[in-house]
mmCIF file of C-alpha atoms in Angstrom:
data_model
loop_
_atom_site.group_PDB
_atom_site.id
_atom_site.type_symbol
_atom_site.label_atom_id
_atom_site.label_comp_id
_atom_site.label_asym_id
_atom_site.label_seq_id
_atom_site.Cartn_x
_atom_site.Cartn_y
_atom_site.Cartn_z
ATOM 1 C CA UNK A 153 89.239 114.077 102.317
ATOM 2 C CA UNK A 154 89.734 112.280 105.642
ATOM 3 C CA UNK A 155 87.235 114.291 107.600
ATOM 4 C CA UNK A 156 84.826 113.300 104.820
ATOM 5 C CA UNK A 157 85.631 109.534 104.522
ATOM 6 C CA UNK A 158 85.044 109.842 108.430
ATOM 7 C CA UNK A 159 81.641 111.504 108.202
ATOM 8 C CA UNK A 160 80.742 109.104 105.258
ATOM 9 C CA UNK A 161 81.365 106.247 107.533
ATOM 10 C CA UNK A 162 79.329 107.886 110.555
ATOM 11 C CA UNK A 163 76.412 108.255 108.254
ATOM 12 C CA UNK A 164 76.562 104.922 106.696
ATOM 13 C CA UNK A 165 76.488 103.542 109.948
ATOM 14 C CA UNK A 166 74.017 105.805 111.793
ATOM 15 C CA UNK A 167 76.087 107.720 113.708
ATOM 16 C CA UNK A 168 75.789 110.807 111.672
ATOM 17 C CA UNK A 169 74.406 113.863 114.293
ATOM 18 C CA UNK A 170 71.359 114.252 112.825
ATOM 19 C CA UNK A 171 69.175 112.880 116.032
ATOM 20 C CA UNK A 172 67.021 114.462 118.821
ATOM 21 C CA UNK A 173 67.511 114.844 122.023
ATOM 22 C CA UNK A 174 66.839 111.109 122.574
ATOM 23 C CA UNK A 175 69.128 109.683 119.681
ATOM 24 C CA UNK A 176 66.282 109.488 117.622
ATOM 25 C CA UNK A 177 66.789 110.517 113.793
ATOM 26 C CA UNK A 178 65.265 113.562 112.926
ATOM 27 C CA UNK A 179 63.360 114.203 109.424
ATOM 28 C CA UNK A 180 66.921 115.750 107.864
ATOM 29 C CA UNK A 181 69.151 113.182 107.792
ATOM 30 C CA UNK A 182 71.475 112.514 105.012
ATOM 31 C CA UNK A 183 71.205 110.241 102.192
ATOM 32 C CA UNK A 184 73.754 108.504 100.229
ATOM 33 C CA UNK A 185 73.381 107.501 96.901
ATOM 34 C CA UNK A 186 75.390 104.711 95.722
ATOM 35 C CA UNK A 187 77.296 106.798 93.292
ATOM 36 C CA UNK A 188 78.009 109.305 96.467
ATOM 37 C CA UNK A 189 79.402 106.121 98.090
ATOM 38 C CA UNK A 190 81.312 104.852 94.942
ATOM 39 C CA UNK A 191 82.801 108.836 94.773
ATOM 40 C CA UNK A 192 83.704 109.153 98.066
ATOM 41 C CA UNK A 193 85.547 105.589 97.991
ATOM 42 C CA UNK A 194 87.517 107.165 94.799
ATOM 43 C CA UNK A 195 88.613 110.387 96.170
ATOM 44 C CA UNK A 196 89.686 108.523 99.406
ATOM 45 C CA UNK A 197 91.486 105.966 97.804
ATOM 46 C CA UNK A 198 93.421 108.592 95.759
ATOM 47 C CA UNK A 199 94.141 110.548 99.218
ATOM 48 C CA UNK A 200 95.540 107.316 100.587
ATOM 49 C CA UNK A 201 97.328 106.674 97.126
ATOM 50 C CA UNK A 202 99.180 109.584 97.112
ATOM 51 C CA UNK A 203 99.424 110.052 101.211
ATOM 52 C CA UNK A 204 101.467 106.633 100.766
ATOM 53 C CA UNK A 205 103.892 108.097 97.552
ATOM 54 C CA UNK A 206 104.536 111.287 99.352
ATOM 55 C CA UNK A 207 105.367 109.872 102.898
ATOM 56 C CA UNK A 208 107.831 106.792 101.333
ATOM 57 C CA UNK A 209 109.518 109.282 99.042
ATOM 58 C CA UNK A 210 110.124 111.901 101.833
ATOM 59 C CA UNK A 211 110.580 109.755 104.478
ATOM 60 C CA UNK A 212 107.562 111.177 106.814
ATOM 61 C CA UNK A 213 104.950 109.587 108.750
ATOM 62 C CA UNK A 214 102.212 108.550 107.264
ATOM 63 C CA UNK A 215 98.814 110.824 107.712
ATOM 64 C CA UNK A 216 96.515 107.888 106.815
ATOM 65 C CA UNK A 217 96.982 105.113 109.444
ATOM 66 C CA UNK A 218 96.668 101.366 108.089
ATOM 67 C CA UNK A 219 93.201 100.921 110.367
ATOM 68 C CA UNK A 220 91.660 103.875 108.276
ATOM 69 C CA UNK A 221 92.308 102.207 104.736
ATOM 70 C CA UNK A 222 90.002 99.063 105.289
ATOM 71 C CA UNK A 223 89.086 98.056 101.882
ATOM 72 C CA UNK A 224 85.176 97.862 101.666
ATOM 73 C CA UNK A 225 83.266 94.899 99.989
ATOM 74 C CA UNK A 226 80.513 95.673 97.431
ATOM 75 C CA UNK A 227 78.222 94.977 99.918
ATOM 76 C CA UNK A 228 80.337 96.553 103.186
ATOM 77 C CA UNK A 229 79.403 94.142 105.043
ATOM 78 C CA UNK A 230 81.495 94.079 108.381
ATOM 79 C CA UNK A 231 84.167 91.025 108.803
ATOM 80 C CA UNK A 232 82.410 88.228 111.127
ATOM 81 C CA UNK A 233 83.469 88.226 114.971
ATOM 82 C CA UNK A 234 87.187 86.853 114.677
ATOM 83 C CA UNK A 235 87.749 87.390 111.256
ATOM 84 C CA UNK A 236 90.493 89.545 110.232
ATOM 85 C CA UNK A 237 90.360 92.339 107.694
ATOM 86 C CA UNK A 238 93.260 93.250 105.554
ATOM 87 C CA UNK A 239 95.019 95.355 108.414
ATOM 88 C CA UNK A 240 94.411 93.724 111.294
ATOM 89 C CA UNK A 241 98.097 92.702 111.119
ATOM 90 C CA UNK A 242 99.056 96.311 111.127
ATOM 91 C CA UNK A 243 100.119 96.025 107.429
ATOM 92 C CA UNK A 244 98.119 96.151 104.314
ATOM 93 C CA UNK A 245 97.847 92.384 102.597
ATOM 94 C CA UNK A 246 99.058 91.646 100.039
ATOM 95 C CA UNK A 247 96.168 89.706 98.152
ATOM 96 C CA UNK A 248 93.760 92.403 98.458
ATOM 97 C CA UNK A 249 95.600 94.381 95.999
ATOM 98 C CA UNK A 250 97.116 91.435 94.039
ATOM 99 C CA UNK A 251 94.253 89.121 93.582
ATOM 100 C CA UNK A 252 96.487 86.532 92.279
ATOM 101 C CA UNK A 253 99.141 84.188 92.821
ATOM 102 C CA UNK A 254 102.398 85.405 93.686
ATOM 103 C CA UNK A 255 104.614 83.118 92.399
ATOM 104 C CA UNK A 256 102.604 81.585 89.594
ATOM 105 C CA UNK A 257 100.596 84.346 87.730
ATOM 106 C CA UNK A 258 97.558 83.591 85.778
ATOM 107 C CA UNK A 259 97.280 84.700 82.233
ATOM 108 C CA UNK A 260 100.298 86.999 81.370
ATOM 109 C CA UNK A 261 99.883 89.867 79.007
ATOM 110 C CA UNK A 262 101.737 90.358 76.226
ATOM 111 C CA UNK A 263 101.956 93.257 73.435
ATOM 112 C CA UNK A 264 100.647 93.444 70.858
ATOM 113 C CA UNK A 265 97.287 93.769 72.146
ATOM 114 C CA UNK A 266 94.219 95.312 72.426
ATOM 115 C CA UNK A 267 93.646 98.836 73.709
ATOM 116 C CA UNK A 268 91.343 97.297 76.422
ATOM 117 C CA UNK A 269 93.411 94.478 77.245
ATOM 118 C CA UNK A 270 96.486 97.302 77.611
ATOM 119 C CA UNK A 271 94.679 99.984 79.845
ATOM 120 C CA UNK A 272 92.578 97.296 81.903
ATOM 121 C CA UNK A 273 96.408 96.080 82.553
ATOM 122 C CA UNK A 274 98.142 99.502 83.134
ATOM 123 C CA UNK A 275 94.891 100.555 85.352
ATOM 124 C CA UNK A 276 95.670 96.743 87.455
ATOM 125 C CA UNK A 277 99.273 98.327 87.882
ATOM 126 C CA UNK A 278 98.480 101.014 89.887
ATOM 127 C CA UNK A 279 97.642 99.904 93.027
ATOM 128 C CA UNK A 280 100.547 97.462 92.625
ATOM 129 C CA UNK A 281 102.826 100.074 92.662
ATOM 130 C CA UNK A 282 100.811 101.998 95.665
ATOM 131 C CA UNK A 283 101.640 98.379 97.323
ATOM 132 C CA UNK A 284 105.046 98.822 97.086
ATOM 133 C CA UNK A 285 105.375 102.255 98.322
ATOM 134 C CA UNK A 286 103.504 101.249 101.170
ATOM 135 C CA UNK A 287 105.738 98.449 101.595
ATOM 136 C CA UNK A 288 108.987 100.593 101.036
ATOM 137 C CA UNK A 289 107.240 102.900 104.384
ATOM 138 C CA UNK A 290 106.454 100.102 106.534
ATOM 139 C CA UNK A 291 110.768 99.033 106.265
ATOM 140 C CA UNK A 292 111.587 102.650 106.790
ATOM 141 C CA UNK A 293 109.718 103.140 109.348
ATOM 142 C CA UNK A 294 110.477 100.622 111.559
ATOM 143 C CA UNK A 295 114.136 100.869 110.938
ATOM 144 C CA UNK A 296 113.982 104.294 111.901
ATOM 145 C CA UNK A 297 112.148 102.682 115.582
ATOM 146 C CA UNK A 298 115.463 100.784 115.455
ATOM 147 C CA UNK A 299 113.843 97.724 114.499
ATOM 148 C CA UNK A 300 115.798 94.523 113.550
ATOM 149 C CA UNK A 301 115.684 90.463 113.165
ATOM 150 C CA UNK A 302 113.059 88.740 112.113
ATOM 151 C CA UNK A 303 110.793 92.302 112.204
ATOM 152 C CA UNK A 304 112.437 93.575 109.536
ATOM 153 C CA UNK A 305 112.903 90.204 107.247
ATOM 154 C CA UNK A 306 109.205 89.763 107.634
ATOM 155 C CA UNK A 307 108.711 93.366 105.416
ATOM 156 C CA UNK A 308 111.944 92.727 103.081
ATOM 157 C CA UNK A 309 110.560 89.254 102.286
ATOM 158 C CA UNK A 310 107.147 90.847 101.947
ATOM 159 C CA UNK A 311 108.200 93.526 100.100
ATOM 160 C CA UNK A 312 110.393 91.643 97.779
ATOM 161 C CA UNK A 313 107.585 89.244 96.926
ATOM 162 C CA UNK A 314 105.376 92.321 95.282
ATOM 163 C CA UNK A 315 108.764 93.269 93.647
ATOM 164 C CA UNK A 316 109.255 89.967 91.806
ATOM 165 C CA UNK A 317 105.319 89.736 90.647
ATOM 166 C CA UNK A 318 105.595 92.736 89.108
ATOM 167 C CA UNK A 319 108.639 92.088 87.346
ATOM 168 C CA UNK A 320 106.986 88.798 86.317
ATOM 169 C CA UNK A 321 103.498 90.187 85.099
ATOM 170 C CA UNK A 322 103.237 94.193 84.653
ATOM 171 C CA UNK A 323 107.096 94.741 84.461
ATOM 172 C CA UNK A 324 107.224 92.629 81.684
ATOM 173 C CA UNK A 325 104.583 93.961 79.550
ATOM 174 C CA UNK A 326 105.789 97.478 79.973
ATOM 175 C CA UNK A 327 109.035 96.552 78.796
ATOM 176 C CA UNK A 328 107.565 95.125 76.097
ATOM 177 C CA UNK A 329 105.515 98.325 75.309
ATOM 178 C CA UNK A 330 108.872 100.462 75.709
ATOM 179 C CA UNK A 331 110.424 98.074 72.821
ATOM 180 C CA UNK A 332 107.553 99.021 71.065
ATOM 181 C CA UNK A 333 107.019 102.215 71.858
ATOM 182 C CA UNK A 334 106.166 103.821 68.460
ATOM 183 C CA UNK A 335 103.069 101.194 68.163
ATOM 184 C CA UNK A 336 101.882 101.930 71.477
ATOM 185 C CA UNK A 337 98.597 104.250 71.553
ATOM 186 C CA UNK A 338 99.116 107.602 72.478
ATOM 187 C CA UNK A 339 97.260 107.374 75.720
ATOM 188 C CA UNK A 340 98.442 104.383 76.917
ATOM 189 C CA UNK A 341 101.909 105.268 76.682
ATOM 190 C CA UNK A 342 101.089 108.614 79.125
ATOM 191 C CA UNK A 343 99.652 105.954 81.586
ATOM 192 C CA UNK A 344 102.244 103.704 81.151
ATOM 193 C CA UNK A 345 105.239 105.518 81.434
ATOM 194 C CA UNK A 346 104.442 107.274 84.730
ATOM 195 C CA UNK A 347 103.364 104.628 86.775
ATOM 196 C CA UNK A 348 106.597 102.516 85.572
ATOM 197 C CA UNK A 349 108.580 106.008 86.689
ATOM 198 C CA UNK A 350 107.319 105.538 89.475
ATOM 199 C CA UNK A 351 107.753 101.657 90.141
ATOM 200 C CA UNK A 352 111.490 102.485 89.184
ATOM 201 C CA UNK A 353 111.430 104.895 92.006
ATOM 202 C CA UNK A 354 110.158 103.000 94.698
ATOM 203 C CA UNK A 355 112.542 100.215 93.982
ATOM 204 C CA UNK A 356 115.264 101.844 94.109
ATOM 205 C CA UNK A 357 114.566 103.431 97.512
ATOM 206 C CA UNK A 358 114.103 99.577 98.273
ATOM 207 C CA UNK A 359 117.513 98.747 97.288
ATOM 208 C CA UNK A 360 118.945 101.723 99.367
ATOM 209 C CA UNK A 361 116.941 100.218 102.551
ATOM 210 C CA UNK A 362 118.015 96.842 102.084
ATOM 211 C CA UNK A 363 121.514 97.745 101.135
ATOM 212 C CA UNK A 364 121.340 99.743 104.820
ATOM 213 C CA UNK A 365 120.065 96.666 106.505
ATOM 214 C CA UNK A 366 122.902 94.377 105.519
ATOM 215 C CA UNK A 367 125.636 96.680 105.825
ATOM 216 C CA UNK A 368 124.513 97.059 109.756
ATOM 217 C CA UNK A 369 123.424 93.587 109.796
ATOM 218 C CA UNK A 370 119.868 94.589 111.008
ATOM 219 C CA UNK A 371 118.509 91.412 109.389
ATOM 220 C CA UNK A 372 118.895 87.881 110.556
ATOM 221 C CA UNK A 373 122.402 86.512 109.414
ATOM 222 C CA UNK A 374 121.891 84.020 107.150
ATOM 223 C CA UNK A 375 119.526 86.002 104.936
ATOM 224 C CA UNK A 376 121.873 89.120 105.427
ATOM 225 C CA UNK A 377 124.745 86.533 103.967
ATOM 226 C CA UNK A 378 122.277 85.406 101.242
ATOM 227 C CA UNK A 379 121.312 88.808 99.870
ATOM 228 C CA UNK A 380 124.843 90.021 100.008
ATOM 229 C CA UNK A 381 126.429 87.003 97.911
ATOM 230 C CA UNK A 382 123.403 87.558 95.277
ATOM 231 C CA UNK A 383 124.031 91.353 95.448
ATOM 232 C CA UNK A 384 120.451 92.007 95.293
ATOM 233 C CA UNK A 385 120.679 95.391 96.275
ATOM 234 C CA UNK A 386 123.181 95.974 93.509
ATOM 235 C CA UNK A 387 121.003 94.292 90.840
ATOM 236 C CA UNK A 388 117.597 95.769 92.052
ATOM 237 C CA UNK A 389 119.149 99.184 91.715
ATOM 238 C CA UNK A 390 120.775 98.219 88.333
ATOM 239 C CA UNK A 391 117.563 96.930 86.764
ATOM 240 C CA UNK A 392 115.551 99.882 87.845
ATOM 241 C CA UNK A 393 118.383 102.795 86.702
ATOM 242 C CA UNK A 394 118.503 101.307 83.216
ATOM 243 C CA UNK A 395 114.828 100.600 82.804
ATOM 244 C CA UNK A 396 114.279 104.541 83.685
ATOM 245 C CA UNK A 397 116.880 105.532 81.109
ATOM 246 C CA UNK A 398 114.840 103.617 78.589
ATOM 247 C CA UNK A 399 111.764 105.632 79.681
ATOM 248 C CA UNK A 400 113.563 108.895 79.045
ATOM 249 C CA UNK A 401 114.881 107.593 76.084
ATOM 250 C CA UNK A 402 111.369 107.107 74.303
ATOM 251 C CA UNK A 403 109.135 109.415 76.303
ATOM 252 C CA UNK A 404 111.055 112.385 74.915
ATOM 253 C CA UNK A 405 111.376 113.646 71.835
ATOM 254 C CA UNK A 406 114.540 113.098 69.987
ATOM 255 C CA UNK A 407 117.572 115.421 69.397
ATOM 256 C CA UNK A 408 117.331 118.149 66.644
ATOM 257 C CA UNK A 409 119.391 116.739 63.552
ATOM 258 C CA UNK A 410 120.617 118.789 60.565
ATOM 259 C CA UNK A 411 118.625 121.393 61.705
ATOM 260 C CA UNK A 412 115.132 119.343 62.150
ATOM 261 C CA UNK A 413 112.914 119.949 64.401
ATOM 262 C CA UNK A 414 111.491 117.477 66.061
ATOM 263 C CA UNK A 415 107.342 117.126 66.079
ATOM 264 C CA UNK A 416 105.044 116.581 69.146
ATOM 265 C CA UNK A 417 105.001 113.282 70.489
ATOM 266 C CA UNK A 418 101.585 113.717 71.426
ATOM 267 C CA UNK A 419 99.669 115.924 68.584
ATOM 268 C CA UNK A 420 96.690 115.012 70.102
ATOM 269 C CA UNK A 421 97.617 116.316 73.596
ATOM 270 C CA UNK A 422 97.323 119.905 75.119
ATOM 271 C CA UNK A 423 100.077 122.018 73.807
ATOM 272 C CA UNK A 424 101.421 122.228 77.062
ATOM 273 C CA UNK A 425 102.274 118.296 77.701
ATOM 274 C CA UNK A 426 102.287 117.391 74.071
ATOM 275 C CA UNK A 427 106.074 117.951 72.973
ATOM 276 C CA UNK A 428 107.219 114.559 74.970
ATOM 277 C CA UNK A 429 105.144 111.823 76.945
ATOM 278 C CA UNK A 430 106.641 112.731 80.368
ATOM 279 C CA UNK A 431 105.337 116.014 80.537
ATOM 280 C CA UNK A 432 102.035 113.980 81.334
ATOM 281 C CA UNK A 433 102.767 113.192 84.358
ATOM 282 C CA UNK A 434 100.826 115.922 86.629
ATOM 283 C CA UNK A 435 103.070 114.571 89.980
ATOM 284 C CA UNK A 436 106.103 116.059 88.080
ATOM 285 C CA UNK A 437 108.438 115.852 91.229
ATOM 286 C CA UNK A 438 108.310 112.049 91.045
ATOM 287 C CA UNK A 439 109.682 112.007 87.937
ATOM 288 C CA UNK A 440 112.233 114.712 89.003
ATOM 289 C CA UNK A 441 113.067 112.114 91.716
ATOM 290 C CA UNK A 442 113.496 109.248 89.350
ATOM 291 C CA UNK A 443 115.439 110.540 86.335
ATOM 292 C CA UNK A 444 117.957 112.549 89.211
ATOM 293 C CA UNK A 445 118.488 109.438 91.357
ATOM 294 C CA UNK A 446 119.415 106.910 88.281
ATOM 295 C CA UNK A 447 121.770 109.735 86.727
ATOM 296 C CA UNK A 448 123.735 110.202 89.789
ATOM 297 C CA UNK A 449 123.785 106.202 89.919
ATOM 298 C CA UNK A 450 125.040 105.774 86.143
ATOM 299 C CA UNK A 451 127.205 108.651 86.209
ATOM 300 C CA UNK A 452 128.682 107.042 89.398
ATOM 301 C CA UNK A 453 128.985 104.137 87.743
ATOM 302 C CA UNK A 454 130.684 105.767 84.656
ATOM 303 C CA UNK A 455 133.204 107.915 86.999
ATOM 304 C CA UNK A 456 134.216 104.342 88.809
ATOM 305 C CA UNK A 457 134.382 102.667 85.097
ATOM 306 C CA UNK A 458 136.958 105.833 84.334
ATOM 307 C CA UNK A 459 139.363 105.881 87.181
ATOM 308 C CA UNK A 460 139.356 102.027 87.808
ATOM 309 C CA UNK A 461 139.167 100.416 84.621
ATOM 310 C CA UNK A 462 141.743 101.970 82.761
ATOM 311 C CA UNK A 463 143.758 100.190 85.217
ATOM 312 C CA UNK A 464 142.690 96.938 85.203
ATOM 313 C CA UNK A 465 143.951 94.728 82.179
ATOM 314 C CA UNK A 466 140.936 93.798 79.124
ATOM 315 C CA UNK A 467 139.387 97.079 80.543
ATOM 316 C CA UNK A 468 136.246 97.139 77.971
ATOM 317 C CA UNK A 469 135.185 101.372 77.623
ATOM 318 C CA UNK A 470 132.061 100.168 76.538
ATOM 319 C CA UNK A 471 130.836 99.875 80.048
ATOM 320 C CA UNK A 472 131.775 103.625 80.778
ATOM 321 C CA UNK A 473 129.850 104.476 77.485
ATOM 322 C CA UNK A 474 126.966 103.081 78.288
ATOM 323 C CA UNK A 475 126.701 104.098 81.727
ATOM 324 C CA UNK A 476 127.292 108.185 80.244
ATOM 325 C CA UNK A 477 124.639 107.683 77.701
ATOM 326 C CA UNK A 478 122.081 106.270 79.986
ATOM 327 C CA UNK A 479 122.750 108.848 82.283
ATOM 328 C CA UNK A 480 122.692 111.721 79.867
ATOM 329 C CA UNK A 481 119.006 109.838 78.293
ATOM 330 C CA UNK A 482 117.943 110.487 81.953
ATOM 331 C CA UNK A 483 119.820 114.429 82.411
ATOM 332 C CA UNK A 484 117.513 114.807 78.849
ATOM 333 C CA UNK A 485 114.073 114.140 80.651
ATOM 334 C CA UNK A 486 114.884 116.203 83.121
ATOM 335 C CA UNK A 487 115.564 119.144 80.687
ATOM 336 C CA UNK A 488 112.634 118.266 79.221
ATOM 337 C CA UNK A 489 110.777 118.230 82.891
ATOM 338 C CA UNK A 490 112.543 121.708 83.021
ATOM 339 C CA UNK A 491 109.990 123.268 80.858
ATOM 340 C CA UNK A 492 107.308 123.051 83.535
ATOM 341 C CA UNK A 493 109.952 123.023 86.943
ATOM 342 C CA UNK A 494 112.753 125.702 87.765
ATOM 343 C CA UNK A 495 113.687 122.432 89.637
ATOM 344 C CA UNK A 496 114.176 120.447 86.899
ATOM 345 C CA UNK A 497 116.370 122.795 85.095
ATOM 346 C CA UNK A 498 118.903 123.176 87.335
ATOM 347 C CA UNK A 499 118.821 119.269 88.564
ATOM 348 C CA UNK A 500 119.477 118.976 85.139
ATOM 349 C CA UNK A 501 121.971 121.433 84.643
ATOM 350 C CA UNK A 502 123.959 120.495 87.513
ATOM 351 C CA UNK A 503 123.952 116.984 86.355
ATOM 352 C CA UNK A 504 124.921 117.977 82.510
ATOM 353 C CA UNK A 505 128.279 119.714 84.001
ATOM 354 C CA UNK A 506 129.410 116.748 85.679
ATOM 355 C CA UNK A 507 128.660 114.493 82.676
ATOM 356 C CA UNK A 508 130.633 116.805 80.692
ATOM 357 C CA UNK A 509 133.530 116.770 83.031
ATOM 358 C CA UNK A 510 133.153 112.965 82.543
ATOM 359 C CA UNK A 511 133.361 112.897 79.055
ATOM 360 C CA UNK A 512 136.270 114.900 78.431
#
């Protein structure tokens, strides 16, 4: 897809090879259509979409450099001598994939709502989350240059500033639509559900970054202090775990009782994906990544709640019991993930021993 993006460009500009011997174009050269261009600009965007994903959530280099993502104008027309494009600064910016303000967000949706109004606002989310992704490889990478100071507050800050408009705008409505879940249209809850996974994901590989800057004071010092006294690690990664158990809770179909069986989620789906909403997602090791990380974090939690809190005077249980059941809503996705990854399973499996253990 790169090598084509790159050939797309040279012919778009006139570079393509199609010239003579004295770099005049010969009879043959190739034409593209507008809808060639608008094709070409979708398959690249999806290679840069999922180059980003893949890189943040195994901690590789990226293949697609910033300089090769330019964002093109309807009309392509080059930036004016001086004028910056979106990576000049090495970094993707922000408002080319959040046309809006930051702090103060237009219009906020809310459900219910329209079918149109939903999907125009899950298909908005997307590139969001790519944002963030992108923004979670940019801290990793230049922590792993041994980058510190001001360097890295300038991405944490950045980064952060995505994280709070999407809690404030797209966050919001998809909790919403997970409170609501039944009432949601079929298709929009496959959309929805695995780009929130995903969100969830990416933050919490945020939290274990930032967590890893302040504990080796890599930051400056009195935003290290800040973020420590707020625990914003802590509350990131606490946010995102139980949001994700809320997904598995809904996107799967629920337990067998007094012999029941449970109908499709999704009779309208492919028998193969149509038993729970999650088996949707097509990128199923990004779920695997999700539901696995927040279990081990709840059942962590649940195993300190045991040996510490029976200890402690006004010890409520409560807290351990929520912390097993979230984690054993997540341990049920992945069984349910198991049905198309060996993976899965035994994540899952794994997982289910050491929440027995817990509970007994």
């Amino acid at each position: 897809m790169h090598a084509l993006k790159y050939r797309y460009d040279s012919v778009r500009r006139g570079l393509d090879s199609s010239t003579n011997g004295h770099g005049k174009k010969t009879a043959n050269t190739v034409s593209i259509s507008s809808e060639d261009k608008s094709t070409i600009g979708l398959l690249y965007w999806l290679a840069v979409m999922f180059d980003t994903v893949s890189s943040s959530m195994n901690e590789r280099p990226l293949v697609v450099a910033d300089e090769e993502c330019q964002h093109s104008s309807p009309q392509e027309e080059p930036p004016a001598a001086g004028e910056q494009d979106e990576t000049s600064s090495g970094r993707w910016k922000i408002d080319v994939f959040i046309q809006d303000d930051l702090e103060a967000p237009g219009e906020l949706l809310h459900w219910p709502c329209s079918y149109e109004a939903a999907a125009e606002a899950v298909t908005k989310s997307a590139p969001v989350k790519v944002l963030l992704f992108r923004h979670v490889s940019y801290l990793q990478n230049i922590l792993r240059k041994g980058g510190r100071g001001q360097k890295v507050e300038e991405i944490i800050r950045s980064t952060t500033s995505v994280y709070r408009y999407w809690n404030m705008t797209y966050g919001s409505f998809f909790r919403e639509l997970v409170q609501n879940f039944d009432a949601v249209p079929p298709r929009i809850q496959s959309w929805f559900v695995c780009i929130s996974a995903h969100w969830h994901l990416a933050a919490l590989m945020l939290a274990d970054l930032v967590e890893f800057v302040d504990g080796n004071n890599l930051g400056t010092g009195t935003v290290v202090r800040s973020r420590v006294n707020s625990k914003m690690a802590s509350r990131i990664r606490e946010s995102s775990v139980r949001e994700l158990s809320d997904l598995a809770s809904v996107a799967t179909p629920p337990n067998e009782e007094s012999g029941n069986i449970p109908g499709p989620q999704l009779p309208d789906f492919h028998h193969a994906v149509n038993e729970g909403t999650i088996l949707t997602e097509p990128w199923t090791m990004i779920l695997i990544r999700a539901f696995s990380k927040a279990s081990v974090i709840l059942l962590g939690e649940a195993d300190e709640s045991l040996r510490y809190g029976r200890a402690t005077l006004g010890h409520n249980n409560e807290e351990f019991r929520e912390s097993l059941e979230r984690a054993e809503e997540c341990i049920k996705g992945l069984w349910l993930l198991g049905k198309k990854s060996d993976m899965a399973r035994k994540i899952a499996e794994v997982l289910s021993v050491a929440s027995d253990g817990l509970r007994r």
